[in-house]
Amino acid sequence: MDPFMQAAIDEARLGRAEGGIPIGSVIVHRGRIIGRGHNRRVQQGSAILHGEMDALENAGRQPAQVYRESVIYTTLSPCPMCSGAIALYGIPKVVVGENQTFMGEEAWLRGRGVAVEVLQDATCVHLMRDFIEAEPTLWNEDIGEP
């Protein structure tokens, strides 16, 4: 297992243990994690703290060049909001744990020159399938579905 994807999975598990949605993310610059996070919408009562957004927030203010040299790892295919942030900061590569339970804006990212690698990691799939089965209303809220 890639240690950076494992770190994202650890974040996802932490989020679920806190009563939230099991999606985790880390931002890696030159082989070092500079930001990590997990979906904290429930925990913080936030409209925007998806895993990728939390990792960006926790990376703090960085020079643009740092983001342009980074890779973001996320346990789930990034939604439109998170994809927009990835594009805005010029992050050139996204490593996705899985896109079977939710297909985000991978094609949109690729169209903007972002390399998207999908692992179809069984742990990531099981985390989301179990969560969606247990909490369908919360999941629909997270992805903006009625």
Coordinates of N, CA and C in Angstrom, one line a residue:
M1 N 0.9 -1.2 0.0 CA 0.0 0.0 0.0 C 0.9 1.2 0.0
D2 N 0.6 2.1 -0.9 CA 1.2 3.4 -0.9 C 1.1 4.1 0.4
P3 N 2.1 4.6 1.0 CA 2.0 5.2 2.4 C 1.1 6.5 2.4
F4 N 1.1 7.2 1.3 CA 0.3 8.4 1.2 C -1.2 8.1 1.1
M5 N -1.6 7.0 0.3 CA -3.0 6.6 0.3 C -3.3 6.0 1.6
Q6 N -2.4 5.3 2.3 CA -2.7 4.8 3.6 C -3.0 5.9 4.6
A7 N -2.3 7.0 4.5 CA -2.5 8.2 5.3 C -3.9 8.8 5.0
A8 N -4.3 8.8 3.8 CA -5.7 9.3 3.4 C -6.7 8.4 4.0
I9 N -6.5 7.1 3.9 CA -7.4 6.1 4.5 C -7.5 6.3 6.0
D10 N -6.4 6.5 6.6 CA -6.4 6.7 8.1 C -7.2 7.9 8.4
E11 N -7.1 9.0 7.6 CA -7.9 10.2 7.8 C -9.4 9.8 7.6
A12 N -9.8 9.0 6.6 CA -11.1 8.7 6.4 C -11.7 7.9 7.6
R13 N -10.9 7.0 8.1 CA -11.4 6.2 9.3 C -11.6 7.1 10.5
L14 N -10.7 8.1 10.6 CA -10.8 9.0 11.7 C -12.1 9.8 11.6
G15 N -12.4 10.3 10.4 CA -13.7 11.0 10.2 C -14.9 10.2 10.5
R16 N -14.9 8.9 10.2 CA -16.0 8.0 10.5 C -16.1 7.8 12.0
A17 N -15.0 7.6 12.6 CA -14.9 7.4 14.1 C -15.5 8.7 14.8
E18 N -15.4 9.8 14.2 CA -15.9 11.1 14.8 C -17.4 11.3 14.5
G19 N -18.0 10.3 13.8 CA -19.4 10.4 13.4 C -19.6 11.1 12.1
G20 N -18.5 11.3 11.3 CA -18.7 12.0 10.0 C -18.6 11.0 8.8
I21 N -18.3 11.5 7.7 CA -18.3 10.8 6.4 C -16.8 10.3 6.2
P22 N -16.6 9.1 5.8 CA -15.3 8.5 5.7 C -14.6 8.8 4.4
I23 N -14.2 10.0 4.3 CA -13.4 10.5 3.1 C -12.2 11.2 3.6
G24 N -11.0 10.8 3.3 CA -9.8 11.4 3.7 C -8.9 11.8 2.6
S25 N -8.0 12.7 2.9 CA -7.1 13.3 1.9 C -5.8 13.7 2.5
V26 N -4.7 13.6 1.7 CA -3.5 14.2 2.1 C -2.9 14.9 0.9
I27 N -2.1 16.0 1.1 CA -1.4 16.7 0.1 C 0.1 16.5 0.3
V28 N 0.8 16.0 -0.8 CA 2.2 15.6 -0.7 C 3.0 16.5 -1.6
H29 N 4.0 17.1 -0.9 CA 5.0 18.0 -1.7 C 6.4 17.4 -1.5
R30 N 7.0 17.1 -2.6 CA 8.3 16.5 -2.6 C 8.5 15.4 -1.6
G31 N 7.5 14.5 -1.6 CA 7.6 13.3 -0.8 C 7.3 13.5 0.7
R32 N 6.7 14.6 1.1 CA 6.3 14.9 2.5 C 4.9 15.4 2.5
I33 N 4.1 14.9 3.5 CA 2.8 15.4 3.7 C 2.8 16.8 4.2
I34 N 2.2 17.7 3.5 CA 2.1 19.1 4.0 C 0.7 19.4 4.5
G35 N -0.3 18.6 4.2 CA -1.6 18.9 4.7 C -2.4 17.6 4.7
R36 N -3.2 17.4 5.7 CA -4.0 16.2 5.8 C -5.4 16.6 6.3
G37 N -6.4 15.8 5.9 CA -7.7 16.2 6.4 C -8.7 15.1 6.1
H38 N -9.9 15.3 6.6 CA -11.0 14.3 6.4 C -12.3 15.1 6.3
N39 N -13.3 14.5 5.7 CA -14.6 15.2 5.7 C -15.1 15.5 7.1
R40 N -15.2 16.8 7.4 CA -15.7 17.3 8.7 C -16.9 18.1 8.6
R41 N -17.7 17.9 7.6 CA -19.0 18.7 7.5 C -19.9 18.5 8.7
V42 N -20.0 17.2 9.1 CA -20.9 16.9 10.3 C -20.3 17.4 11.5
Q43 N -19.0 17.1 11.8 CA -18.3 17.5 13.0 C -18.3 19.0 13.2
Q44 N -18.1 19.8 12.1 CA -17.9 21.2 12.2 C -19.2 22.0 11.8
G45 N -20.2 21.3 11.4 CA -21.4 22.0 10.9 C -21.1 22.8 9.7
S46 N -20.2 22.3 8.8 CA -19.6 23.1 7.7 C -20.3 22.7 6.4
A47 N -20.4 23.6 5.5 CA -21.0 23.4 4.2 C -19.9 22.9 3.2
I48 N -18.6 23.1 3.6 CA -17.5 22.9 2.6 C -16.4 22.0 3.0
L49 N -16.4 21.5 4.2 CA -15.2 20.8 4.7 C -15.2 19.3 4.2
H50 N -15.1 19.1 2.9 CA -14.9 17.8 2.3 C -13.4 17.5 2.7
G51 N -13.0 16.2 2.5 CA -11.7 15.8 2.8 C -10.6 16.6 2.1
E52 N -10.8 16.8 0.8 CA -9.7 17.6 0.1 C -9.7 19.0 0.6
M53 N -10.8 19.6 0.9 CA -10.9 21.0 1.3 C -10.2 21.1 2.7
D54 N -10.5 20.1 3.6 CA -9.9 20.1 4.9 C -8.3 20.0 4.8
A55 N -7.9 19.1 3.9 CA -6.4 18.9 3.7 C -5.8 20.2 3.2
L56 N -6.5 20.9 2.2 CA -6.0 22.2 1.8 C -5.9 23.2 2.9
E57 N -7.0 23.3 3.7 CA -7.0 24.2 4.8 C -5.9 23.9 5.8
N58 N -5.7 22.6 6.1 CA -4.6 22.3 7.0 C -3.2 22.4 6.5
A59 N -3.1 22.5 5.2 CA -1.8 22.8 4.6 C -1.4 24.2 4.8
G60 N -2.4 25.0 5.0 CA -2.2 26.4 5.3 C -1.8 27.2 4.0
R61 N -1.5 28.4 4.2 CA -1.1 29.3 3.1 C 0.3 28.8 2.6
Q62 N 0.3 28.5 1.3 CA 1.5 28.1 0.6 C 1.8 28.9 -0.6
P63 N 3.1 29.1 -1.0 CA 3.3 29.7 -2.3 C 2.7 28.9 -3.4
A64 N 2.3 29.5 -4.5 CA 1.7 28.8 -5.6 C 2.5 27.7 -6.1
Q65 N 3.9 27.9 -6.1 CA 4.8 26.9 -6.6 C 4.7 25.6 -5.8
V66 N 4.4 25.7 -4.6 CA 4.3 24.4 -3.7 C 3.2 23.6 -4.2
Y67 N 2.0 24.2 -4.5 CA 0.9 23.4 -4.9 C 1.1 22.9 -6.3
R68 N 1.8 23.6 -7.2 CA 2.1 23.2 -8.5 C 3.1 22.0 -8.6
E69 N 3.7 21.7 -7.4 CA 4.7 20.6 -7.3 C 4.1 19.5 -6.4
S70 N 2.8 19.6 -6.1 CA 2.2 18.6 -5.1 C 1.3 17.6 -5.8
V71 N 1.0 16.6 -5.1 CA 0.1 15.6 -5.4 C -1.0 15.5 -4.3
I72 N -2.2 15.4 -4.7 CA -3.3 15.2 -3.7 C -3.8 13.8 -3.8
Y73 N -3.8 13.2 -2.6 CA -4.4 11.8 -2.5 C -5.7 11.9 -1.8
T74 N -6.7 11.3 -2.4 CA -8.1 11.3 -1.8 C -8.7 9.9 -1.9
T75 N -9.4 9.5 -0.9 CA -10.0 8.2 -0.9 C -11.1 8.0 -1.8
L76 N -11.8 9.1 -2.2 CA -12.9 9.1 -3.1 C -12.7 10.1 -4.3
S77 N -13.3 9.8 -5.4 CA -13.2 10.7 -6.6 C -13.7 12.1 -6.2
P78 N -13.0 13.1 -6.5 CA -13.3 14.5 -6.0 C -14.5 15.1 -6.7
C79 N -15.4 15.7 -5.8 CA -16.6 16.3 -6.3 C -16.3 17.6 -7.0
P80 N -17.3 18.3 -7.6 CA -17.0 19.5 -8.3 C -16.3 20.6 -7.5
M81 N -16.7 20.7 -6.2 CA -16.1 21.8 -5.4 C -14.6 21.5 -5.2
C82 N -14.3 20.3 -4.8 CA -12.9 19.9 -4.5 C -12.1 19.9 -5.8
S83 N -12.7 19.5 -6.9 CA -12.0 19.5 -8.2 C -11.7 21.0 -8.6
G84 N -12.6 21.9 -8.3 CA -12.4 23.3 -8.6 C -11.2 23.8 -7.8
A85 N -11.1 23.4 -6.5 CA -10.0 23.9 -5.7 C -8.7 23.3 -6.2
I86 N -8.7 22.0 -6.6 CA -7.5 21.4 -7.2 C -7.0 22.2 -8.4
A87 N -8.0 22.5 -9.3 CA -7.6 23.3 -10.5 C -7.1 24.7 -10.1
L88 N -7.8 25.3 -9.2 CA -7.5 26.7 -8.8 C -6.0 26.8 -8.4
Y89 N -5.6 25.8 -7.6 CA -4.3 25.9 -7.0 C -3.2 25.2 -7.9
G90 N -3.7 24.7 -9.0 CA -2.7 24.1 -10.0 C -2.1 22.8 -9.6
I91 N -2.8 22.1 -8.7 CA -2.2 20.8 -8.3 C -2.2 19.9 -9.5
P92 N -1.1 19.4 -9.9 CA -1.0 18.6 -11.2 C -1.4 17.2 -11.2
K93 N -1.6 16.6 -10.0 CA -1.9 15.2 -10.0 C -2.8 14.8 -8.8
V94 N -3.8 14.0 -9.1 CA -4.7 13.5 -8.1 C -4.6 12.0 -8.1
V95 N -4.4 11.4 -6.9 CA -4.5 9.9 -6.8 C -5.8 9.6 -6.0
V96 N -6.7 8.9 -6.7 CA -8.0 8.6 -6.2 C -8.1 7.2 -5.7
G97 N -8.6 7.0 -4.5 CA -8.7 5.7 -3.9 C -9.7 4.8 -4.6
E98 N -10.8 5.4 -5.0 CA -11.9 4.7 -5.7 C -12.9 5.6 -6.3
N99 N -13.5 5.2 -7.4 CA -14.6 6.0 -8.0 C -15.8 5.1 -8.3
Q100 N -15.9 3.9 -7.7 CA -17.1 3.0 -7.9 C -18.3 3.5 -7.2
T101 N -18.2 4.0 -6.0 CA -19.3 4.5 -5.2 C -19.7 5.9 -5.6
F102 N -18.8 6.7 -6.1 CA -19.1 8.0 -6.6 C -18.1 8.5 -7.6
M103 N -18.6 8.9 -8.8 CA -17.7 9.4 -9.8 C -17.8 10.9 -9.8
G104 N -16.6 11.5 -9.4 CA -16.5 12.9 -9.3 C -16.2 13.5 -10.7
E105 N -15.4 14.6 -10.6 CA -15.1 15.4 -11.9 C -13.8 15.0 -12.5
E106 N -13.5 13.7 -12.6 CA -12.3 13.2 -13.1 C -12.0 13.7 -14.6
A107 N -13.1 13.6 -15.4 CA -12.9 14.0 -16.8 C -12.7 15.5 -16.9
W108 N -13.4 16.3 -16.0 CA -13.2 17.7 -16.0 C -11.7 18.1 -15.6
L109 N -11.2 17.4 -14.6 CA -9.8 17.6 -14.2 C -8.8 17.2 -15.3
R110 N -9.1 16.1 -15.9 CA -8.2 15.7 -17.0 C -8.2 16.7 -18.1
G111 N -9.4 17.3 -18.4 CA -9.5 18.3 -19.4 C -8.7 19.5 -19.1
R112 N -8.4 19.7 -17.9 CA -7.6 20.9 -17.5 C -6.1 20.5 -17.2
G113 N -5.7 19.3 -17.7 CA -4.3 18.9 -17.7 C -3.9 18.2 -16.4
V114 N -4.9 17.9 -15.5 CA -4.5 17.3 -14.2 C -4.4 15.8 -14.5
A115 N -3.4 15.2 -14.1 CA -3.2 13.7 -14.1 C -4.1 13.1 -13.0
V116 N -4.9 12.1 -13.4 CA -5.8 11.5 -12.4 C -5.5 10.0 -12.5
E117 N -5.1 9.5 -11.3 CA -4.8 8.0 -11.2 C -5.8 7.4 -10.3
V118 N -6.5 6.4 -10.7 CA -7.5 5.7 -9.9 C -7.0 4.4 -9.5
L119 N -7.0 4.1 -8.2 CA -6.5 2.8 -7.7 C -7.5 1.7 -7.5
Q120 N -8.8 2.1 -7.4 CA -9.9 1.1 -7.1 C -9.5 0.3 -5.9
D121 N -9.0 0.9 -4.8 CA -8.6 0.3 -3.6 C -9.8 -0.3 -2.9
A122 N -9.7 -1.6 -2.5 CA -10.8 -2.3 -1.9 C -11.2 -1.7 -0.5
T123 N -10.2 -1.2 0.2 CA -10.5 -0.6 1.5 C -11.4 0.6 1.3
C124 N -11.0 1.5 0.4 CA -11.7 2.7 0.1 C -13.2 2.4 -0.3
V125 N -13.3 1.4 -1.2 CA -14.6 1.0 -1.7 C -15.5 0.5 -0.5
H126 N -14.9 -0.3 0.4 CA -15.7 -0.8 1.5 C -16.1 0.3 2.5
L127 N -15.2 1.2 2.7 CA -15.5 2.3 3.6 C -16.7 3.0 3.2
M128 N -16.7 3.4 1.9 CA -17.9 4.1 1.3 C -19.1 3.3 1.2
R129 N -19.0 2.1 0.8 CA -20.2 1.2 0.6 C -20.9 1.0 2.0
D130 N -20.1 0.7 3.0 CA -20.7 0.5 4.3 C -21.3 1.8 4.8
F131 N -20.6 3.0 4.6 CA -21.2 4.2 5.1 C -22.5 4.6 4.3
I132 N -22.5 4.5 3.0 CA -23.7 4.8 2.2 C -24.9 3.9 2.6
E133 N -24.6 2.6 2.9 CA -25.7 1.7 3.3 C -26.2 2.1 4.7
A134 N -25.3 2.6 5.6 CA -25.7 2.9 7.0 C -26.3 4.3 7.1
E135 N -25.9 5.2 6.2 CA -26.3 6.6 6.3 C -26.7 7.3 5.0
P136 N -27.6 6.7 4.3 CA -28.0 7.2 2.9 C -28.4 8.7 2.9
T137 N -29.1 9.1 3.9 CA -29.6 10.5 3.9 C -28.4 11.5 4.1
L138 N -27.5 11.1 5.0 CA -26.3 12.0 5.2 C -25.4 12.0 3.9
W139 N -25.3 10.8 3.3 CA -24.5 10.8 2.1 C -25.1 11.7 1.0
N140 N -26.4 11.6 0.8 CA -27.1 12.4 -0.2 C -26.9 13.9 0.1
E141 N -26.9 14.3 1.4 CA -26.7 15.7 1.8 C -25.3 16.1 1.4
D142 N -24.3 15.2 1.6 CA -22.9 15.5 1.3 C -22.7 15.8 -0.2
I143 N -23.4 15.1 -1.0 CA -23.2 15.2 -2.5 C -24.3 16.1 -3.1
G144 N -25.1 16.8 -2.3 CA -26.0 17.7 -2.8 C -27.3 17.1 -3.4
E145 N -27.6 15.9 -3.1 CA -28.8 15.2 -3.6 C -29.9 15.4 -2.6
P146 N -31.2 15.5 -3.2 CA -32.3 15.6 -2.3 C -32.6 14.3 -1.5

